[in-house]
Coordinates of C-alpha atoms (C1' of nucleotides) in Angstrom, one line a residue:
Chain D
X1 CA 113.8 190.5 173.2
X2 CA 112.9 191.7 169.6
X3 CA 109.2 191.8 169.0
X4 CA 108.9 188.7 166.6
X5 CA 106.1 190.4 164.6
X6 CA 108.7 193.0 163.4
X7 CA 111.0 190.2 162.3
X8 CA 108.1 188.6 160.5
X9 CA 106.9 191.6 158.7
X10 CA 110.4 192.5 157.7
X11 CA 110.4 189.3 155.6
X12 CA 108.3 191.4 153.3
X13 CA 109.1 195.0 153.6
X14 CA 111.5 197.4 155.3
X15 CA 109.9 199.0 158.3
X16 CA 110.9 202.5 159.7
X17 CA 111.9 203.0 163.3
X18 CA 108.7 204.7 163.8
X19 CA 106.8 201.7 162.3
X20 CA 108.6 199.4 164.8
X21 CA 107.9 201.7 167.8
X22 CA 104.2 201.7 166.9
X23 CA 104.2 197.9 166.6
X24 CA 106.0 197.6 170.1
X25 CA 103.5 199.8 171.7
X26 CA 100.4 198.1 170.1
X27 CA 101.7 194.8 171.7
X28 CA 101.9 195.9 175.2
X29 CA 98.9 194.3 176.8
X30 CA 99.8 190.9 177.2
X31 CA 98.3 187.8 178.4
X32 CA 99.9 184.5 179.5
X33 CA 98.5 181.0 178.6
X34 CA 99.3 177.5 179.7
X35 CA 99.5 174.7 177.3
X36 CA 96.3 173.6 175.4
X37 CA 94.0 176.4 176.4
X38 CA 91.6 178.2 174.1
X39 CA 92.6 181.7 173.3
X40 CA 89.2 182.3 171.5
X41 CA 86.5 179.7 170.9
X42 CA 84.1 179.1 168.2
X43 CA 80.8 181.2 168.7
X44 CA 82.8 184.0 170.6
X45 CA 82.5 187.5 169.4
X46 CA 86.0 188.6 168.5
X47 CA 87.1 191.4 170.7
X48 CA 90.7 192.1 169.9
X49 CA 93.5 190.8 167.6
X50 CA 95.7 188.1 169.3
X51 CA 99.3 188.5 168.4
X52 CA 101.4 185.4 169.5
X53 CA 104.6 186.6 171.0
X54 CA 106.1 183.3 172.6
X55 CA 105.0 179.8 172.2
X56 CA 102.8 177.9 169.7
X57 CA 99.2 177.9 168.9
X58 CA 96.9 176.6 166.3
X59 CA 93.5 177.1 164.6
X60 CA 91.2 174.3 164.8
X61 CA 87.5 173.3 164.1
X62 CA 85.6 170.4 165.8
X63 CA 82.8 168.5 164.3
X64 CA 79.6 167.7 166.4
X65 CA 80.8 164.0 166.6
X66 CA 84.2 164.9 168.1
X67 CA 86.4 164.8 165.2
X68 CA 88.8 167.7 165.0
X69 CA 90.8 169.4 162.3
X70 CA 93.7 171.7 162.9
X71 CA 93.7 174.2 160.1
X72 CA 96.7 176.3 160.9
X73 CA 99.7 176.5 163.2
X74 CA 101.0 179.8 164.7
X75 CA 104.4 180.7 165.6
X76 CA 105.7 183.7 167.4
X77 CA 105.0 186.8 165.3
X78 CA 101.7 185.5 163.8
X79 CA 98.5 187.3 164.3
X80 CA 95.8 184.6 164.8
X81 CA 92.8 186.5 163.8
X82 CA 93.5 189.9 162.3
X83 CA 91.0 189.3 159.5
X84 CA 87.9 188.2 161.5
X85 CA 86.8 191.3 163.3
X86 CA 84.2 192.2 160.7
X87 CA 82.4 188.9 161.5
X88 CA 79.8 188.5 164.3
X89 CA 81.2 185.5 165.7
X90 CA 84.2 183.0 165.4
X91 CA 83.5 180.1 163.1
X92 CA 86.5 178.2 164.6
X93 CA 88.7 178.2 167.6
X94 CA 92.2 179.2 168.4
X95 CA 94.1 177.2 171.1
X96 CA 97.7 177.2 172.6
X97 CA 99.9 174.2 172.0
X98 CA 102.4 175.2 174.5
X99 CA 102.6 177.9 177.3
X100 CA 102.3 181.1 175.3
X101 CA 102.5 184.8 175.6
X102 CA 99.8 186.6 173.6
X103 CA 99.4 190.4 173.0
X104 CA 95.8 191.5 172.7
X105 CA 95.6 194.3 170.4
X106 CA 92.3 196.3 170.4
X107 CA 90.6 196.7 167.1
X108 CA 90.9 200.5 167.4
X109 CA 94.7 200.1 167.7
X110 CA 94.8 197.9 164.5
X111 CA 92.9 200.5 162.8
X112 CA 95.1 203.3 163.9
X113 CA 98.1 201.2 162.8
X114 CA 96.6 200.7 159.3
X115 CA 95.7 204.4 159.0
X116 CA 99.0 205.8 160.1
X117 CA 101.5 203.3 158.7
X118 CA 101.1 202.4 155.2
X119 CA 104.2 200.1 155.4
X120 CA 102.6 198.1 158.1
X121 CA 99.4 198.0 156.3
X122 CA 101.0 196.5 153.3
X123 CA 103.0 194.0 155.3
X124 CA 100.0 192.9 157.3
X125 CA 98.2 192.5 154.0
X126 CA 101.0 190.4 152.7
X127 CA 101.0 188.3 155.9
X128 CA 97.2 187.5 155.5
X129 CA 97.8 186.7 151.7
X130 CA 100.5 184.2 153.0
X131 CA 98.1 182.7 155.5
X132 CA 95.7 182.1 152.8
X133 CA 98.2 180.6 150.5
X134 CA 99.3 178.4 153.3
X135 CA 95.6 177.1 153.8
X136 CA 95.3 176.5 150.1
X137 CA 98.5 174.4 150.2
X138 CA 97.0 172.6 153.1
X139 CA 94.0 171.6 151.0
X140 CA 96.4 170.2 148.4
X141 CA 98.3 168.5 151.1
X142 CA 95.3 166.6 152.6
X143 CA 93.7 166.2 149.3
X144 CA 96.4 164.7 147.1
X145 CA 99.4 163.7 149.1
X146 CA 100.0 160.3 150.7
X147 CA 100.5 160.1 154.5
X148 CA 104.3 160.1 154.1
X149 CA 104.3 163.0 151.8
X150 CA 101.8 164.9 153.9
X151 CA 103.9 164.6 156.9
X152 CA 107.1 165.6 155.1
X153 CA 105.3 168.5 153.7
X154 CA 104.1 169.8 157.1
X155 CA 107.2 169.5 158.8
X156 CA 109.0 171.2 155.8
X157 CA 106.7 174.1 156.0
X158 CA 107.0 174.6 159.8
X159 CA 110.7 174.4 159.6
X160 CA 110.8 177.0 156.8
X161 CA 108.3 179.2 158.8
X162 CA 110.3 178.9 162.0
X163 CA 113.5 179.7 160.3
X164 CA 111.9 182.9 158.9
X165 CA 111.4 184.2 162.5
X166 CA 114.8 183.0 163.7
X167 CA 113.5 180.1 165.7
X168 CA 115.5 177.3 164.2
X169 CA 119.0 176.3 165.5
X170 CA 121.0 174.8 162.5
X171 CA 118.6 172.1 161.1
X172 CA 116.6 171.7 164.1
X173 CA 113.7 173.4 166.0
X174 CA 111.2 173.0 168.8
X175 CA 107.9 171.6 167.9
X176 CA 105.6 171.0 170.9
X177 CA 103.1 168.7 169.2
X178 CA 101.7 165.4 170.0
X179 CA 101.2 162.6 167.4
X180 CA 97.5 163.0 168.0
X181 CA 97.7 166.6 167.0
X182 CA 99.8 165.8 164.0
X183 CA 96.9 163.3 163.1
X184 CA 94.3 165.9 163.6
X185 CA 96.4 168.2 161.4
X186 CA 97.0 165.8 158.4
X187 CA 93.7 163.8 158.6
X188 CA 95.4 160.7 159.9
X189 CA 94.9 158.4 162.9
X190 CA 97.5 158.5 165.5
X191 CA 98.7 155.1 165.0
X192 CA 99.3 155.9 161.4
X193 CA 101.1 159.1 162.3
X194 CA 103.3 157.1 164.4
X195 CA 104.2 154.7 161.7
X196 CA 104.7 157.4 159.2
X197 CA 107.2 159.1 161.4
X198 CA 109.0 155.9 161.7
X199 CA 109.2 155.6 158.0
X200 CA 110.7 159.1 157.8
X201 CA 113.2 158.3 160.5
X202 CA 114.1 154.9 158.8
X203 CA 114.7 156.9 155.6
X204 CA 117.0 159.2 157.5
X205 CA 115.1 162.4 156.6
X206 CA 114.3 163.6 160.1
X207 CA 114.0 162.8 163.7
X208 CA 111.1 164.0 166.0
X209 CA 111.3 163.0 169.6
X210 CA 109.8 164.9 172.4
X211 CA 109.3 168.3 171.4
X212 CA 112.5 168.4 169.2
X213 CA 112.5 168.3 165.4
X214 CA 115.8 167.6 163.5
X215 CA 115.8 167.7 159.8
X216 CA 118.6 165.3 158.7
X217 CA 118.3 166.0 155.0
X218 CA 116.2 169.0 154.0
X219 CA 116.7 168.5 150.3
X220 CA 115.5 164.9 150.4
X221 CA 112.7 165.9 152.6
X222 CA 111.4 168.5 150.3
X223 CA 111.7 166.1 147.3
X224 CA 109.8 163.5 149.3
X225 CA 107.1 166.0 150.0
X226 CA 106.9 167.7 146.7
X227 CA 107.5 170.8 148.8
X228 CA 107.8 174.0 146.9
X229 CA 108.3 177.0 149.2
X230 CA 106.8 179.4 146.6
X231 CA 103.6 179.7 148.6
X232 CA 105.1 181.1 151.7
X233 CA 106.4 184.2 149.5
X234 CA 109.3 184.6 151.8
X235 CA 111.5 186.3 149.0
X236 CA 111.3 189.9 150.3
X237 CA 108.7 190.6 147.5
X238 CA 107.9 193.8 149.1
X239 CA 111.1 195.5 148.0
X240 CA 109.6 195.9 144.6
X241 CA 106.6 197.5 146.0
X242 CA 108.6 200.0 148.0
X243 CA 110.3 201.2 144.9
X244 CA 107.1 201.9 142.9
X245 CA 105.2 203.2 145.9
X246 CA 102.9 200.3 146.2
X247 CA 99.2 200.6 147.1
X248 CA 97.3 203.6 147.3
X249 CA 94.4 202.4 149.7
Chain P
X1 CA 70.6 191.4 133.8
X2 CA 71.5 192.4 137.3
X3 CA 75.2 192.4 137.9
X4 CA 75.6 189.3 140.2
X5 CA 78.3 190.9 142.2
X6 CA 75.8 193.5 143.5
X7 CA 73.5 190.7 144.5
X8 CA 76.2 188.8 146.3
X9 CA 77.6 191.8 148.2
X10 CA 74.0 192.7 149.4
X11 CA 73.9 189.5 151.2
X12 CA 76.0 191.3 153.5
X13 CA 75.3 195.0 153.4
X14 CA 72.9 197.3 151.9
X15 CA 74.6 199.2 148.9
X16 CA 73.5 202.6 147.7
X17 CA 72.6 203.4 144.1
X18 CA 75.9 205.2 143.8
X19 CA 77.7 202.0 145.0
X20 CA 75.8 199.9 142.5
X21 CA 76.6 202.2 139.6
X22 CA 80.3 202.3 140.6
X23 CA 80.3 198.5 140.6
X24 CA 78.6 198.2 137.1
X25 CA 80.9 200.7 135.7
X26 CA 83.9 198.9 137.1
X27 CA 82.8 195.7 135.4
X28 CA 82.4 196.9 131.9
X29 CA 85.6 195.5 130.3
X30 CA 84.4 191.9 129.7
X31 CA 86.2 188.8 128.3
X32 CA 84.4 185.7 127.2
X33 CA 86.0 182.1 127.8
X34 CA 85.2 178.8 126.5
X35 CA 84.9 175.8 128.8
X36 CA 88.2 174.6 130.6
X37 CA 90.4 177.6 129.8
X38 CA 92.8 179.1 132.2
X39 CA 91.8 182.7 133.2
X40 CA 95.2 183.0 134.9
X41 CA 97.9 180.6 135.4
X42 CA 100.4 179.8 138.1
X43 CA 103.5 182.0 137.7
X44 CA 101.6 184.8 135.9
X45 CA 101.8 188.2 137.4
X46 CA 98.4 189.4 138.3
X47 CA 97.3 192.3 136.1
X48 CA 93.6 192.9 136.9
X49 CA 90.9 191.4 139.2
X50 CA 88.7 188.9 137.5
X51 CA 85.1 189.1 138.3
X52 CA 83.0 186.2 137.2
X53 CA 79.8 187.4 135.5
X54 CA 78.4 184.3 134.0
X55 CA 79.4 180.7 134.2
X56 CA 81.5 178.7 136.5
X57 CA 85.2 178.7 137.4
X58 CA 87.7 177.1 139.9
X59 CA 90.9 177.7 141.6
X60 CA 93.4 174.9 141.4
X61 CA 96.8 173.9 142.0
X62 CA 98.8 171.0 140.1
X63 CA 101.7 169.0 141.6
X64 CA 104.7 168.2 139.4
X65 CA 103.6 164.7 139.0
X66 CA 100.3 165.6 137.4
X67 CA 98.1 165.4 140.7
X68 CA 95.6 168.3 140.7
X69 CA 93.6 169.8 143.6
X70 CA 90.8 172.1 143.0
X71 CA 90.6 174.5 145.9
X72 CA 87.8 176.6 145.1
X73 CA 84.7 176.9 143.0
X74 CA 83.7 180.3 141.6
X75 CA 80.1 181.2 140.8
X76 CA 78.7 184.4 139.2
X77 CA 79.4 187.4 141.3
X78 CA 82.6 186.0 142.8
X79 CA 85.9 187.9 142.4
X80 CA 88.6 185.2 141.7
X81 CA 91.6 187.0 142.9
X82 CA 91.0 190.4 144.6
X83 CA 93.5 189.7 147.1
X84 CA 96.6 188.6 145.3
X85 CA 97.7 191.7 143.6
X86 CA 100.1 192.6 146.2
X87 CA 102.1 189.3 145.2
X88 CA 104.6 189.2 142.6
X89 CA 103.1 185.9 141.0
X90 CA 100.3 183.7 141.1
X91 CA 101.0 180.6 143.2
X92 CA 98.0 178.8 141.7
X93 CA 95.9 178.9 138.6
X94 CA 92.2 179.9 137.8
X95 CA 90.3 178.1 135.1
X96 CA 86.7 178.1 133.8
X97 CA 84.5 175.1 134.2
X98 CA 82.0 176.1 131.7
X99 CA 81.8 178.8 129.0
X100 CA 82.2 182.1 131.0
X101 CA 82.0 185.8 131.0
X102 CA 84.7 187.5 133.1
X103 CA 85.0 191.3 133.8
X104 CA 88.5 192.4 134.1
X105 CA 88.8 195.1 136.7
X106 CA 92.1 197.1 136.7
X107 CA 93.8 197.3 140.1
X108 CA 93.4 201.0 140.0
X109 CA 89.7 200.7 139.6
X110 CA 89.5 198.5 142.7
X111 CA 91.6 200.8 144.7
X112 CA 89.3 203.8 143.6
X113 CA 86.3 201.7 144.6
X114 CA 87.9 201.1 147.9
X115 CA 88.8 204.7 148.5
X116 CA 85.4 206.0 147.6
X117 CA 82.9 203.4 148.6
X118 CA 83.1 202.3 152.1
X119 CA 80.2 200.0 152.0
X120 CA 81.7 198.3 149.0
X121 CA 84.9 198.0 150.9
X122 CA 83.2 196.4 153.8
X123 CA 81.4 194.0 151.7
X124 CA 84.4 193.0 149.8
X125 CA 86.2 192.5 153.0
X126 CA 83.4 190.4 154.2
X127 CA 83.5 188.4 150.9
X128 CA 87.2 187.6 151.3
X129 CA 86.7 186.5 155.0
X130 CA 83.8 184.1 153.6
X131 CA 86.3 182.8 151.0
X132 CA 88.8 182.0 153.7
X133 CA 86.2 180.4 156.0
X134 CA 85.2 178.3 153.0
X135 CA 88.7 177.3 152.4
X136 CA 89.0 176.3 156.1
X137 CA 85.9 174.2 156.0
X138 CA 87.5 172.6 152.8
X139 CA 90.4 171.5 155.0
X140 CA 88.1 170.0 157.4
X141 CA 86.2 168.4 154.7
X142 CA 89.1 166.5 153.1
X143 CA 90.9 166.0 156.5
X144 CA 88.0 164.5 158.5
X145 CA 85.1 163.5 156.5
X146 CA 84.5 160.1 154.6
X147 CA 83.9 160.1 150.9
X148 CA 80.1 160.1 151.4
X149 CA 80.3 163.0 153.7
X150 CA 82.7 164.9 151.7
X151 CA 80.5 164.7 148.7
X152 CA 77.4 165.7 150.5
X153 CA 79.0 168.6 152.0
X154 CA 80.5 170.0 148.9
X155 CA 77.0 169.6 147.1
X156 CA 75.3 171.3 150.1
X157 CA 77.8 174.2 150.0
X158 CA 77.5 174.8 146.4
X159 CA 73.6 174.6 146.6
X160 CA 73.6 177.1 149.4
X161 CA 76.1 179.4 147.6
X162 CA 74.1 179.3 144.3
X163 CA 71.0 180.0 146.1
X164 CA 72.5 183.0 147.7
X165 CA 72.9 184.6 144.2
X166 CA 69.7 183.4 142.9
X167 CA 71.0 180.6 140.6
X168 CA 68.9 177.8 142.0
X169 CA 65.5 176.7 140.8
X170 CA 63.5 175.1 143.6
X171 CA 65.8 172.3 144.8
X172 CA 67.9 172.1 141.8
X173 CA 70.8 173.9 140.1
X174 CA 73.2 173.7 137.3
X175 CA 76.5 172.1 138.0
X176 CA 78.7 171.7 135.1
X177 CA 81.5 169.6 136.6
X178 CA 82.7 166.1 135.7
X179 CA 83.1 163.4 138.1
X180 CA 86.9 163.6 137.6
X181 CA 86.7 167.3 138.7
X182 CA 84.7 166.3 141.7
X183 CA 87.5 163.8 142.6
X184 CA 90.2 166.6 142.2
X185 CA 88.2 168.6 144.6
X186 CA 87.5 165.9 147.2
X187 CA 90.9 164.0 146.9
X188 CA 89.0 160.9 145.7
X189 CA 89.4 158.9 142.4
X190 CA 86.9 159.3 139.8
X191 CA 85.7 155.6 140.3
X192 CA 85.2 156.3 143.9
X193 CA 83.3 159.5 143.2
X194 CA 81.1 157.5 140.9
X195 CA 80.2 155.0 143.6
X196 CA 79.8 157.7 146.2
X197 CA 77.3 159.5 143.9
X198 CA 75.4 156.2 143.4
X199 CA 75.2 155.8 147.3
X200 CA 73.8 159.3 147.7
X201 CA 71.3 158.5 144.9
X202 CA 70.3 155.3 146.4
X203 CA 69.7 157.0 149.8
X204 CA 67.4 159.5 147.9
X205 CA 69.5 162.6 149.0
X206 CA 70.2 164.0 145.5
X207 CA 70.5 163.3 141.9
X208 CA 73.4 164.6 139.7
X209 CA 73.2 163.7 136.1
X210 CA 74.7 165.7 133.2
X211 CA 75.0 169.3 134.5
X212 CA 72.0 169.1 136.6
X213 CA 72.0 168.8 140.5
X214 CA 68.7 168.2 142.3
X215 CA 68.6 168.0 146.0
X216 CA 65.9 165.6 147.0
X217 CA 66.2 166.0 150.7
X218 CA 68.2 169.0 151.9
X219 CA 67.9 168.3 155.6
X220 CA 68.8 164.9 155.3
X221 CA 71.8 165.8 153.1
X222 CA 72.9 168.4 155.6
X223 CA 72.8 165.9 158.4
X224 CA 74.8 163.3 156.3
X225 CA 77.4 165.9 155.7
X226 CA 77.6 167.3 159.1
X227 CA 77.0 170.6 157.3
X228 CA 76.7 173.7 159.3
X229 CA 76.1 176.8 157.0
X230 CA 77.7 179.1 159.6
X231 CA 80.8 179.6 157.9
X232 CA 79.2 180.9 154.8
X233 CA 78.1 183.9 156.9
X234 CA 75.0 184.6 154.8
X235 CA 72.8 186.0 157.4
X236 CA 73.2 189.6 156.6
X237 CA 75.7 190.3 159.4
X238 CA 76.6 193.7 157.9
X239 CA 73.3 195.3 159.0
X240 CA 74.7 195.4 162.4
X241 CA 77.8 197.1 161.3
X242 CA 75.8 199.6 159.4
X243 CA 74.0 200.7 162.4
X244 CA 77.1 201.2 164.4
X245 CA 79.0 202.7 161.6
X246 CA 81.4 199.9 161.2
X247 CA 85.1 200.1 160.2
X248 CA 86.9 203.4 160.1
X249 CA 89.8 202.2 157.8
Chain X
dC1 C1' 79.7 156.2 111.0
dG2 C1' 83.1 156.4 114.2
dC3 C1' 85.5 158.8 117.8
dC4 C1' 86.1 160.8 122.1
dG5 C1' 84.9 162.3 126.5
dT6 C1' 82.5 160.9 130.3
dG7 C1' 80.1 157.6 133.2
dT8 C1' 79.8 152.7 134.9
dT9 C1' 81.1 148.1 136.4
dG10 C1' 84.1 144.3 138.3
dA11 C1' 88.1 142.3 140.4
dC12 C1' 91.9 143.0 142.8
dT13 C1' 95.2 145.7 145.7
dA14 C1' 96.9 149.4 148.7
dT15 C1' 96.4 152.4 152.1
dT16 C1' 94.6 153.8 156.2
dC17 C1' 91.7 152.8 160.4
dT18 C1' 90.3 150.5 164.6
dC19 C1' 90.9 148.1 168.6
dA20 C1' 93.4 146.4 172.1
dA21 C1' 97.5 145.8 174.4
dC22 C1' 101.8 147.3 176.2
dC23 C1' 105.8 150.5 177.2
dC24 C1' 108.0 154.4 179.0
dA25 C1' 108.9 158.8 181.4
dG26 C1' 107.6 162.3 184.3
dG27 C1' 105.0 164.1 188.0
dT28 C1' 102.2 163.3 192.3
dG29 C1' 101.1 161.8 196.6
dG30 C1' 101.7 158.8 200.4
Chain R
dC1 C1' 111.9 157.8 198.4
dC2 C1' 109.2 155.0 196.1
dA3 C1' 104.6 153.4 194.1
dC4 C1' 101.3 154.7 191.2
dC5 C1' 99.0 157.1 187.6
dT6 C1' 98.6 159.3 183.4
dG7 C1' 99.6 160.9 178.9
dG8 C1' 102.1 160.0 175.3
dG9 C1' 104.2 156.6 172.1
dT10 C1' 104.6 151.8 170.0
dT11 C1' 103.1 147.4 168.3
dG12 C1' 100.2 143.6 166.1
dA13 C1' 96.2 141.8 163.8
dG14 C1' 92.3 142.3 161.3
dA15 C1' 88.9 145.4 158.8
dA16 C1' 87.2 149.2 156.2
dT17 C1' 87.9 152.5 152.9
dA18 C1' 89.6 154.1 148.8
dG19 C1' 92.7 153.3 144.8
dT20 C1' 94.1 150.9 140.4
dC21 C1' 93.3 148.8 136.2
dA22 C1' 90.7 147.2 132.5
dA23 C1' 86.7 146.7 130.2
dC24 C1' 82.4 148.3 128.5
dA25 C1' 78.3 151.7 127.8
dC26 C1' 76.6 155.8 126.1
dG27 C1' 75.8 160.0 123.7
dG28 C1' 77.1 164.2 121.2
dC29 C1' 79.5 165.8 117.4
dG30 C1' 82.7 166.1 113.4

DNA sequence: CGCCGTGTTGACTATTCTCAACCCAGGTGG
DNA sequence: CCACCTGGGTTGAGAATAGTCAACACGGCG
């Protein structure tokens, strides 16, 4: 099994064999989770970086009165919290959505990787920038789009991201989320999620049953969602940086 | 006039005189903007880091059909785009909300700062983490909160942030935004923004007229907003890091 | 003076939520 | 093996929240 983080980072830059080996070795301490377990909770002090190897997870925040907002989905190859270890405590939680395998990379190992592998540093930086850009797009999504557009946009995004790590099969993929979780993601009630999915099905854009998503018409779905994949920066942008030597830091 | 970025970063860590000098010198090339001008536009290649010295600005994204979402506000001391220079082109725009003074810091200068001033590096890192946490909170805000709560939350946040850089006067501050901009921020129509502000005024929580915001009852406002200032990480968290030597990177 | 950008209001509409009921499939225990 | 239980998913009816449109008010500025 190819370490999915390698596949992901190579969307941005070409890694050397040495880089890849280092990544593999960093990800050797593994923990297995069941479905819907917290990997790290709000208020915890972050102890290690969690790299998702298999399964799905999400970042969420809960209000005092129980309302919950999911703010990110994680797919294999994603580091859930690389950027928080300077902070004293988590201001949100991370939980699995399915059974999952997670590598726990100690902070020191991350720092060593950064110190010794400039390509990895660059690619990790790229990856956090993409995470941020994705979050910005989510603000646009919940702020401006209708329920129908929102749902279309979310499913477009997930499909593109899963495809980038080789987890699609033609125009379908696994998506182990309930309608209630989709609601917590999009700021909609489960009832409305249900009706919105029916509308998308009626328009022959997609099917989502059980844990299986099939895109019936990707172009039409993108149009319906006003989806512009720019923000995922999947176009191997690092190649240019490689040529001109990139960052010095 | 104290360089506001120094004041901001000192919310997190103690800077040496040498650090401060370096920051001052980095911010010497200045540009002046009028109100509502783009500082950098979607599609542009980022050339320098824009540090806001005076005035207000925002980050926004426009959909093809004209809908606009504001995704961040910038106040003096904020670096608008420190983290994007690895990317080939901007996936969003940054514009002033008022007349503004902006320092343009070349990428090389940033890289030198990072290489030679570990405290600054740390504080800049902290600052980007706070920006991200803020963005996450905005997703929660538009996703879960009602119009009334949303507005209360946004104004709470801005008040706290302005206070952290010394731009409040008692319980009031300058906020040069129109109701239409508030709408684009919160995902509400201008009409509804207007009515929501009236409700907040009726409940004696705040007043917002012209460019002047007065908080009449900060505690009540926080409660109404379910506002928890945790995510702004304003509690001088860096002090701990200083003691134990912090990052090695 | 008159214009324009902003704020305000009323009437009507659309979208989304809530609540409550019911269905269905998969897993468990008797 | 079957009955039941439970966690999703689905449906309908009615209510609440927020949007749209159109008109008007107000103030600063050319």
